[in-house]
Short mmCIF file of C-alpha atoms in Angstrom, two decimals:
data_model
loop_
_atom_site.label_atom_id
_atom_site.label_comp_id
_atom_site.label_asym_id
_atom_site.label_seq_id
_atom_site.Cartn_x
_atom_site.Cartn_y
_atom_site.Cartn_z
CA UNK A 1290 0.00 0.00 0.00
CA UNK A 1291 3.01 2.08 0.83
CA UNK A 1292 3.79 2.87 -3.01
CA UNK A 1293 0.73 4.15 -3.91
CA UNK A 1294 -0.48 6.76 -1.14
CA UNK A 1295 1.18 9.55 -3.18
CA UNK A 1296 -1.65 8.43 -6.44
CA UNK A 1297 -4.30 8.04 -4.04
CA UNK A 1298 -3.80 11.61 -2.62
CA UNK A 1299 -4.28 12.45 -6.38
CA UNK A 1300 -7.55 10.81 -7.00
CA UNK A 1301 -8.64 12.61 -3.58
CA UNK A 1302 -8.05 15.58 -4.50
CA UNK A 1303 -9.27 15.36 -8.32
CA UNK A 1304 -12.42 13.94 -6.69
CA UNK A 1305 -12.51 16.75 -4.49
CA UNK A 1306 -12.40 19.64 -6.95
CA UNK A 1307 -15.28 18.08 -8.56
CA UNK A 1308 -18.08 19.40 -6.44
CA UNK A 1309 -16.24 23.03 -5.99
CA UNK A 1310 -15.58 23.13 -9.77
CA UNK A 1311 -19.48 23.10 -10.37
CA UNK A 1312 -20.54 25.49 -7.26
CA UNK A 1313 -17.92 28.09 -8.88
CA UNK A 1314 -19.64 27.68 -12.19
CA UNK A 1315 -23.00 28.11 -11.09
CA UNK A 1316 -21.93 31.02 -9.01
CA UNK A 1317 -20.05 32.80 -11.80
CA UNK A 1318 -22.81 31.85 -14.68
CA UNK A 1319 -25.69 32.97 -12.21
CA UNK A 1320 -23.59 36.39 -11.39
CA UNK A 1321 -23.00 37.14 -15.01
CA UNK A 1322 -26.64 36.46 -16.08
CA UNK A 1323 -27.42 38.98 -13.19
CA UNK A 1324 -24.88 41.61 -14.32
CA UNK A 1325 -26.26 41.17 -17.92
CA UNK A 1326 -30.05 41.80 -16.62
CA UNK A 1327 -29.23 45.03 -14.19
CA UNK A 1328 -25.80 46.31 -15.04
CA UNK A 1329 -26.39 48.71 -12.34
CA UNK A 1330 -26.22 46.31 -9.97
CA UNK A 1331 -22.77 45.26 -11.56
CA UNK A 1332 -20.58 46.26 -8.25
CA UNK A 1333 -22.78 44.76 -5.30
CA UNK A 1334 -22.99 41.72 -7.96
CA UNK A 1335 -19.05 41.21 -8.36
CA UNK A 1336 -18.32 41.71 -4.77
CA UNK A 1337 -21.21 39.16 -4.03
CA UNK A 1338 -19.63 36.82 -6.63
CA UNK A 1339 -16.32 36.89 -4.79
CA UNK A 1340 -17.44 35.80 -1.84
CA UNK A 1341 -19.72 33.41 -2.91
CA UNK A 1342 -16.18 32.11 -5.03
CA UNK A 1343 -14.14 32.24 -2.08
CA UNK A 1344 -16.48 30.28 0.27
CA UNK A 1345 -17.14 27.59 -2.33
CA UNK A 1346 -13.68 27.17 -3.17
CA UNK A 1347 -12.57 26.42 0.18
CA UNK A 1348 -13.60 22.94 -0.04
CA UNK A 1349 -11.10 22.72 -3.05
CA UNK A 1350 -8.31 24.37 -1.39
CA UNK A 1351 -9.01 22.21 1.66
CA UNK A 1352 -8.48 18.95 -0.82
CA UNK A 1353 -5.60 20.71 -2.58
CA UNK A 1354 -3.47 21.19 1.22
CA UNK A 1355 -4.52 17.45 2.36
CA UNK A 1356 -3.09 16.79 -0.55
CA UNK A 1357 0.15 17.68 1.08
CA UNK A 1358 -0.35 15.87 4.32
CA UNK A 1359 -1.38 12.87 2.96
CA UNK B 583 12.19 11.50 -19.49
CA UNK B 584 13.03 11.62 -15.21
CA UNK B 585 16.28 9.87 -16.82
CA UNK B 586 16.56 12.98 -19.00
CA UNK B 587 16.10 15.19 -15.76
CA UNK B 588 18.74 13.27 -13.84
CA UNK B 589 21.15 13.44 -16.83
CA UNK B 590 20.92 16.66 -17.20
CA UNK B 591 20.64 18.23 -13.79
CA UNK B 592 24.01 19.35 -12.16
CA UNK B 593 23.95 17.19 -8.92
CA UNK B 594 22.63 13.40 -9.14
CA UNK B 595 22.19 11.88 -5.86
CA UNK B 596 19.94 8.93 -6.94
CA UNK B 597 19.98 8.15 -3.22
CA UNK B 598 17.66 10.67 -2.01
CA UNK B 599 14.26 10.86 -2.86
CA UNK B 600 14.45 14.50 -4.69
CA UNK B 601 16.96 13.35 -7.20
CA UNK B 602 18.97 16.59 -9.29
CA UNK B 603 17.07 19.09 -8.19
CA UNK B 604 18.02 22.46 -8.92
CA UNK B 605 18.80 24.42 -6.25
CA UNK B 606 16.01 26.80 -5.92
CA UNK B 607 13.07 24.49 -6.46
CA UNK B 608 12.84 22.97 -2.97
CA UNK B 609 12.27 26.23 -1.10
CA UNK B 610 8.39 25.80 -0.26
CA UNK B 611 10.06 23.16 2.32
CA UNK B 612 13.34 23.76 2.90
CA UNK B 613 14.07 26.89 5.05
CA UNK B 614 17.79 27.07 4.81
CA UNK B 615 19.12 29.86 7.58
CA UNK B 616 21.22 32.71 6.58
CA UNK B 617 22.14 33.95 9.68
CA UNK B 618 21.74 33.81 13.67
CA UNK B 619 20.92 36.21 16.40
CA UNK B 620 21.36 35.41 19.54
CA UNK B 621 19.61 31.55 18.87
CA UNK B 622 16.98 33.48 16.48
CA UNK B 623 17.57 31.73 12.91
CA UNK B 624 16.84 33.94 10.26
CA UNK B 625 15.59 32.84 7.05
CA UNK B 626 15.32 34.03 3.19
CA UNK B 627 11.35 34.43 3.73
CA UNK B 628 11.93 36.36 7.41
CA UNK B 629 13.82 39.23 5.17
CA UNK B 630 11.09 39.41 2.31
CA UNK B 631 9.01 39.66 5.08
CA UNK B 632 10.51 42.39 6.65
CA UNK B 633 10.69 43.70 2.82
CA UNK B 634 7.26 43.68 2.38
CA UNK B 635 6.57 45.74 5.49
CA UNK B 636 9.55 48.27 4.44
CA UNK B 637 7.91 48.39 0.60
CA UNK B 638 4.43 48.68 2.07
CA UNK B 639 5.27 51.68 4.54
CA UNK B 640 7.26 53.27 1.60
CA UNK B 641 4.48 53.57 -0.66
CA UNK B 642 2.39 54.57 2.31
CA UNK B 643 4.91 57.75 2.99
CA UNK B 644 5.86 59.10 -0.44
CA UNK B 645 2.27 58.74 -1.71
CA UNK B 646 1.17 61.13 1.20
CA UNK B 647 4.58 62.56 2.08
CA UNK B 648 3.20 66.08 1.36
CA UNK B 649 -0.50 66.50 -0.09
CA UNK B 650 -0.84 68.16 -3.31
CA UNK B 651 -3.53 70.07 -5.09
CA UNK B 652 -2.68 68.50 -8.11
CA UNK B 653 -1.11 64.76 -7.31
CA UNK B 654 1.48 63.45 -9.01
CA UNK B 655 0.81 60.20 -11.00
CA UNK B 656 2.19 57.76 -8.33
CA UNK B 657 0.16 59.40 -5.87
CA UNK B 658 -3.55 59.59 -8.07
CA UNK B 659 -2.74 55.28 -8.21
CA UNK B 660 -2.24 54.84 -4.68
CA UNK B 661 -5.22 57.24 -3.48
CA UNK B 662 -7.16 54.69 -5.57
CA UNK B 663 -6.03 51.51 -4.33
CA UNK B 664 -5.96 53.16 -0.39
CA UNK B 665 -10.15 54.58 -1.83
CA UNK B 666 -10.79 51.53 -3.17
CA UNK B 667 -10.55 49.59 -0.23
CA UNK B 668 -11.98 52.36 1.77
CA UNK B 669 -14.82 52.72 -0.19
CA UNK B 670 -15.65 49.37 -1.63
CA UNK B 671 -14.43 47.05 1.30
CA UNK B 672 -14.43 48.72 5.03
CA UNK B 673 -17.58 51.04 4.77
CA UNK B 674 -19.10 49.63 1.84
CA UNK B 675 -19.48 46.02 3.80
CA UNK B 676 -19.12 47.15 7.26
CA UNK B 677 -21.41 50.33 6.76
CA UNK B 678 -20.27 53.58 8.57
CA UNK B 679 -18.82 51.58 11.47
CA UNK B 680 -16.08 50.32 9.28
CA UNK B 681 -14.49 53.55 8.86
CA UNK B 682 -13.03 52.15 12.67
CA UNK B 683 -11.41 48.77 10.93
CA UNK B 684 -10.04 50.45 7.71
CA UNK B 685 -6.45 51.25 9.14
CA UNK B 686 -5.98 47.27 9.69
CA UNK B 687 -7.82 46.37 6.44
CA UNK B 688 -5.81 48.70 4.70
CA UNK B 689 -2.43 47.34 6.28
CA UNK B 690 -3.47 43.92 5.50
CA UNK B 691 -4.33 44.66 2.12
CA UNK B 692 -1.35 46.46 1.13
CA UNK B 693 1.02 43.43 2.87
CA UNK B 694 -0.83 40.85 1.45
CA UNK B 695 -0.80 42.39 -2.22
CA UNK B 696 3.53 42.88 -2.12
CA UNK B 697 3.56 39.38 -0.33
CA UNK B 698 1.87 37.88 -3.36
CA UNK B 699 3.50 40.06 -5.72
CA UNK B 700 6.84 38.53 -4.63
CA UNK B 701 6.35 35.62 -6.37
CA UNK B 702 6.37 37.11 -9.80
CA UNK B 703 8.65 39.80 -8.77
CA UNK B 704 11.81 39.02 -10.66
CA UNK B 705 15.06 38.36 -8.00
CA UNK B 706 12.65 37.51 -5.54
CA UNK B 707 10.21 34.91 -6.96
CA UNK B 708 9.04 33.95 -3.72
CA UNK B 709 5.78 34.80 -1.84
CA UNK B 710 5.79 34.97 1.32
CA UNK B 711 2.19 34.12 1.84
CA UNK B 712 3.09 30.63 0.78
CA UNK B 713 4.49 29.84 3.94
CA UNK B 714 1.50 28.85 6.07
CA UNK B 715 2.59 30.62 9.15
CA UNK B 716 1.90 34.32 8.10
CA UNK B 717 -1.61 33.32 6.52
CA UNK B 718 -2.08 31.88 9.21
CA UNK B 719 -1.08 34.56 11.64
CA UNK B 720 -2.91 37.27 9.35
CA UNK B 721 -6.23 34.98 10.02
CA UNK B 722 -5.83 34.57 13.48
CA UNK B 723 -5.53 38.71 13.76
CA UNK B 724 -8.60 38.83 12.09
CA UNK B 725 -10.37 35.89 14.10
CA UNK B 726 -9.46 37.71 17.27
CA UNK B 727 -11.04 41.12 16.19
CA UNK B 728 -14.42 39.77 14.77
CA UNK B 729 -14.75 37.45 17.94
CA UNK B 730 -13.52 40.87 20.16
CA UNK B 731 -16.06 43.06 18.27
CA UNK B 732 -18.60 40.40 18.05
CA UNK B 733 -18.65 40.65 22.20
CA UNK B 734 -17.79 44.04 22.80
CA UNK B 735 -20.82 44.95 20.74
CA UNK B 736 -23.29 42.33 21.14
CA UNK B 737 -22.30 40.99 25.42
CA UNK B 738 -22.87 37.98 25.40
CA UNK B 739 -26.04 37.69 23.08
CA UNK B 740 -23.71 37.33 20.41
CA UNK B 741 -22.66 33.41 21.36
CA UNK B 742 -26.38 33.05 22.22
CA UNK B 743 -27.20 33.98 18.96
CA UNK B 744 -25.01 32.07 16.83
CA UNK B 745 -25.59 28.12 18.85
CA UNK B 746 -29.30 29.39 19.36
CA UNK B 747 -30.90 30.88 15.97
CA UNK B 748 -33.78 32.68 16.51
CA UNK B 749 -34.29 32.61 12.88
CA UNK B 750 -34.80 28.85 12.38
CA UNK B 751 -37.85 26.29 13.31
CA UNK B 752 -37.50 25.26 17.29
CA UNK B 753 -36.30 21.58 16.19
CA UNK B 754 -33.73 22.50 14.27
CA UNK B 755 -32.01 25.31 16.57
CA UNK B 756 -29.47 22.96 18.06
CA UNK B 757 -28.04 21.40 14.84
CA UNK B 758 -28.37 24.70 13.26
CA UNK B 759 -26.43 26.17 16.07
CA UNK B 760 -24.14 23.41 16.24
CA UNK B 761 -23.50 23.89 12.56
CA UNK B 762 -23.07 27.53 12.85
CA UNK B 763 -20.69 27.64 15.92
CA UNK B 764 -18.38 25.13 14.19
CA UNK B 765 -18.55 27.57 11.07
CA UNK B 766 -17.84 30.51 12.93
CA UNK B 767 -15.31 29.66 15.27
CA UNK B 768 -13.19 26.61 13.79
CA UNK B 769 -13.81 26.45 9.90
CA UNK B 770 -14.04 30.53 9.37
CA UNK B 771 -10.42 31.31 10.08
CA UNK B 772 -8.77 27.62 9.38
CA UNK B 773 -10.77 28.57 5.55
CA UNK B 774 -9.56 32.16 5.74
CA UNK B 775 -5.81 31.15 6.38
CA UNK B 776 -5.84 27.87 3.81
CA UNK B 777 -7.01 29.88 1.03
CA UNK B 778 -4.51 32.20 0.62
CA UNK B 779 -2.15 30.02 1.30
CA UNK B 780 -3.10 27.10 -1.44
CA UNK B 781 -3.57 29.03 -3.89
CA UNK B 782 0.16 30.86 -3.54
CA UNK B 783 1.53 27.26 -3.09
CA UNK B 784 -0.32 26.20 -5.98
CA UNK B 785 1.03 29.51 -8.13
CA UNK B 786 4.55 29.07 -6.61
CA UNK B 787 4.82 25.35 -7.37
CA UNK B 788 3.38 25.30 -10.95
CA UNK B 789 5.57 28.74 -11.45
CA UNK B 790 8.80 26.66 -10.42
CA UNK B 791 7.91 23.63 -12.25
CA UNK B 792 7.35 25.03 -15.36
CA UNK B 793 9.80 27.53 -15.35
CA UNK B 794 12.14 24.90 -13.82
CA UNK B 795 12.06 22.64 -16.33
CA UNK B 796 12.17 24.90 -19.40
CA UNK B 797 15.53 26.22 -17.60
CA UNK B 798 17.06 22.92 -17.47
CA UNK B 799 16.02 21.40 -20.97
CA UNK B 800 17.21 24.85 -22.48
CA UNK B 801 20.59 24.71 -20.60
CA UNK B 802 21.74 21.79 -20.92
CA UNK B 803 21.02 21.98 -24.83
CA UNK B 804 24.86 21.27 -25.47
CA UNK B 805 24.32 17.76 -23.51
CA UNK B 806 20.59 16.85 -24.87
CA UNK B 807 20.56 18.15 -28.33
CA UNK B 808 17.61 18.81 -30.56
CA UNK B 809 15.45 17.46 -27.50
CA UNK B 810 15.87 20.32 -25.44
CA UNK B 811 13.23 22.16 -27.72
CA UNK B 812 11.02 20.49 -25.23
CA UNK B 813 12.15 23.58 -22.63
CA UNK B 814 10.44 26.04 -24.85
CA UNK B 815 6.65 24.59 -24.31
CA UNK B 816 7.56 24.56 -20.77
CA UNK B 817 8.43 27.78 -20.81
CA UNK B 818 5.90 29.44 -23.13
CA UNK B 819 3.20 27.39 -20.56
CA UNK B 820 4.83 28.84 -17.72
CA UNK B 821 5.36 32.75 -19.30
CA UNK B 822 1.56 32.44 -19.86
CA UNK B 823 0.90 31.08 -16.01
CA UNK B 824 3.16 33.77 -14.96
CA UNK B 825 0.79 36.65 -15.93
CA UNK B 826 -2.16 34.29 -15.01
CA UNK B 827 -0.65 34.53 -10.87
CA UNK B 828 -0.33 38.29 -11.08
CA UNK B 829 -3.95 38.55 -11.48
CA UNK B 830 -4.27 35.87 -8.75
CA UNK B 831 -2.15 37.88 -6.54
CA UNK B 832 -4.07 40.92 -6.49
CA UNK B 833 -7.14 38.78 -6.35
CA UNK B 834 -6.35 36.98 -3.28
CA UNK B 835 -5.01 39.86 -1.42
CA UNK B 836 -8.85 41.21 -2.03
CA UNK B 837 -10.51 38.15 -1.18
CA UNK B 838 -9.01 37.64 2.10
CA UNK B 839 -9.37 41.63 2.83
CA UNK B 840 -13.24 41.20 1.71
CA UNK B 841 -13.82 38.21 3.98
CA UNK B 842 -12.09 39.83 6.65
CA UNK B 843 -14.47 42.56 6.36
CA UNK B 844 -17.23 40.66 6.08
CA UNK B 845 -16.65 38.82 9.13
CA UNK B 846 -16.05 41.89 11.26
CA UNK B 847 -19.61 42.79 9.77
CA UNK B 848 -21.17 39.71 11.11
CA UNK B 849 -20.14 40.60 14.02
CA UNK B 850 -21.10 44.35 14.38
CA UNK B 851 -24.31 43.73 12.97
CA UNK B 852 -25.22 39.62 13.49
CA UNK B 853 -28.86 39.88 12.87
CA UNK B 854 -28.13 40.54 8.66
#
């Protein structure tokens, strides 16, 4: 088993970015649609988008350093 | 092609397990001291850190050294960065309170942003943030303010209000609460500190791969011949990740400024 921890830490974290990978999409695709609709709204919509990016890519990032430790 | 590496690489030790590495790969892990004072080791990323602070008080001072009518062009930039995160991040998410926090968001703004501008700063090439200890130090400053402000403002209504929701159905209030008390307290600042952190690590080690590579196919072209044309598509991937990560930079620097601000708001006003 010893030889292939270092692949399986791979898989883990490809599996991992799968559920963060679509939350940024729909996050981004739903943002743009709302920029596109009220361009006014443009700022409070970006900043919004951030955030909404940063909290749903945490679960990546969390993958990508237990990754490491693994 | 690891054969290839090992050929070409200037010191082969096929007995450890990072075989021919060049020497300034390994750095992420290896903390090789310069000097000592007094049983204080002193590391390459102690001095950029100390760099960053110098560069960041620097701009600070001759941007508003002596106010102008009409600023100069240096100055106009950095009244919009130090507005923008006025403006857009400490009252625009706080409200008018956050006029108060502004001073530390702008500090760890500014540090952040040269931090992460180290690593595509030629010379240096290293950001600092990619050593876990000052994200990590950054989020715990920030932890301890929110959860300050959250009971300074609030007494103790502000615990009662995050493990007992008003907000939510009487049957769910203690997984809710249990939910949102792990959230705050535990995942909020581990999340904060991790983030900035991976994705420098992540820049920094596809920066030196890439990079690193194309410098040792295109170097040892004397030894490898015609094959070290495999160099240049590492290092035209690599030139084109390189301007990728100073977007990244600046981004990430924002993010963590914007969540820090967002989590002082939670706690100055929890009921939104």
């Amino acid at each position: 088993m010893e030889d292939i921890s270092g692949a399986l830490a791979l898989i883990g974290y490809g599996l991992g970015a799968i559920g963060p990978g679509i939350g940024i999409g729909i996050v981004a695709g739903n943002a743009v649609q709302a920029m596109a609709r009220q361009p006014e709204a443009a700022n409070m919509v970006r900043t919004t988008m951030f955030l909404g990016i940063a909290f749903t890519e945490a679960l990546a990032l969390i993958g990508f350093v237990l990754f490491f430790i693994a | 092609m690891e054969q290839l590496i090992w050929a070409a690489s200037a010191e082969c030790d096929p007995a450890t397990d990072i075989i021919c590495k060049p020497e300034f790969v390994n750095e992420l892990f290896e903390t090789p001291v310069i000097f000592s004072i007094g049983g204080f080791d002193v590391n390459r990323a102690m001095l950029l850190m100390l760099l960053a602070a110098v560069v960041v008080v620097g701009l600070l001072f001759f941007a508003f050294r002596k106010p102008r009518v009409v600023p100069t062009r240096f100055g106009t930039a950095m009244e919009g960065l130090v507005g923008f995160v006025r403006d857009e991040i400490a009252v625009g998410i706080i409200g008018h309170d956050g006029i108060k926090y502004f001073p530390y968001l702008l500090s760890v703004f500014l540090f952040i942003l040269v931090g992460n501008l180290f690593e595509v700063t030629p010379f240096i090439n290293f950001p600092i943030t990619s050593r876990m200890a000052i994200p990590a130090s950054l989020a715990v400053l920030t932890y301890v303010i929110f959860v300050f402000v959250g009971f300074a403002k609030n007494g103790m209504s502000y615990l009662g209000g995050i493990i007992w929701p008003k907000s939510v159905p009487i049957g769910l209030r203690p997984l809710v609460g249990l939910i949102e008390f792990v959230s705050t307290f535990l995942i909020r600042p581990l999340t904060l500190a991790v983030r900035l952190f991976a994705n420098l690590v992540a820049g920094h080690v596809m920066l030196t791969l890439l990079l690193g590579s194309g410098w040792i196919f295109l170097s040892h072209v004397a030894d490898i011949g015609p094959r070290a044309a495999i160099g240049l598509g590492w290092f035209l991937i690599g030139m084109a990740i390189f301007f990728f990560e100073i977007a990244v930079a600046v981004l990430q620097a924002y993010i963590f400024t914007l969540l820090s601000a967002v989590y002082i708001q939670t706690s100055v006003h929890p009921e939104h």
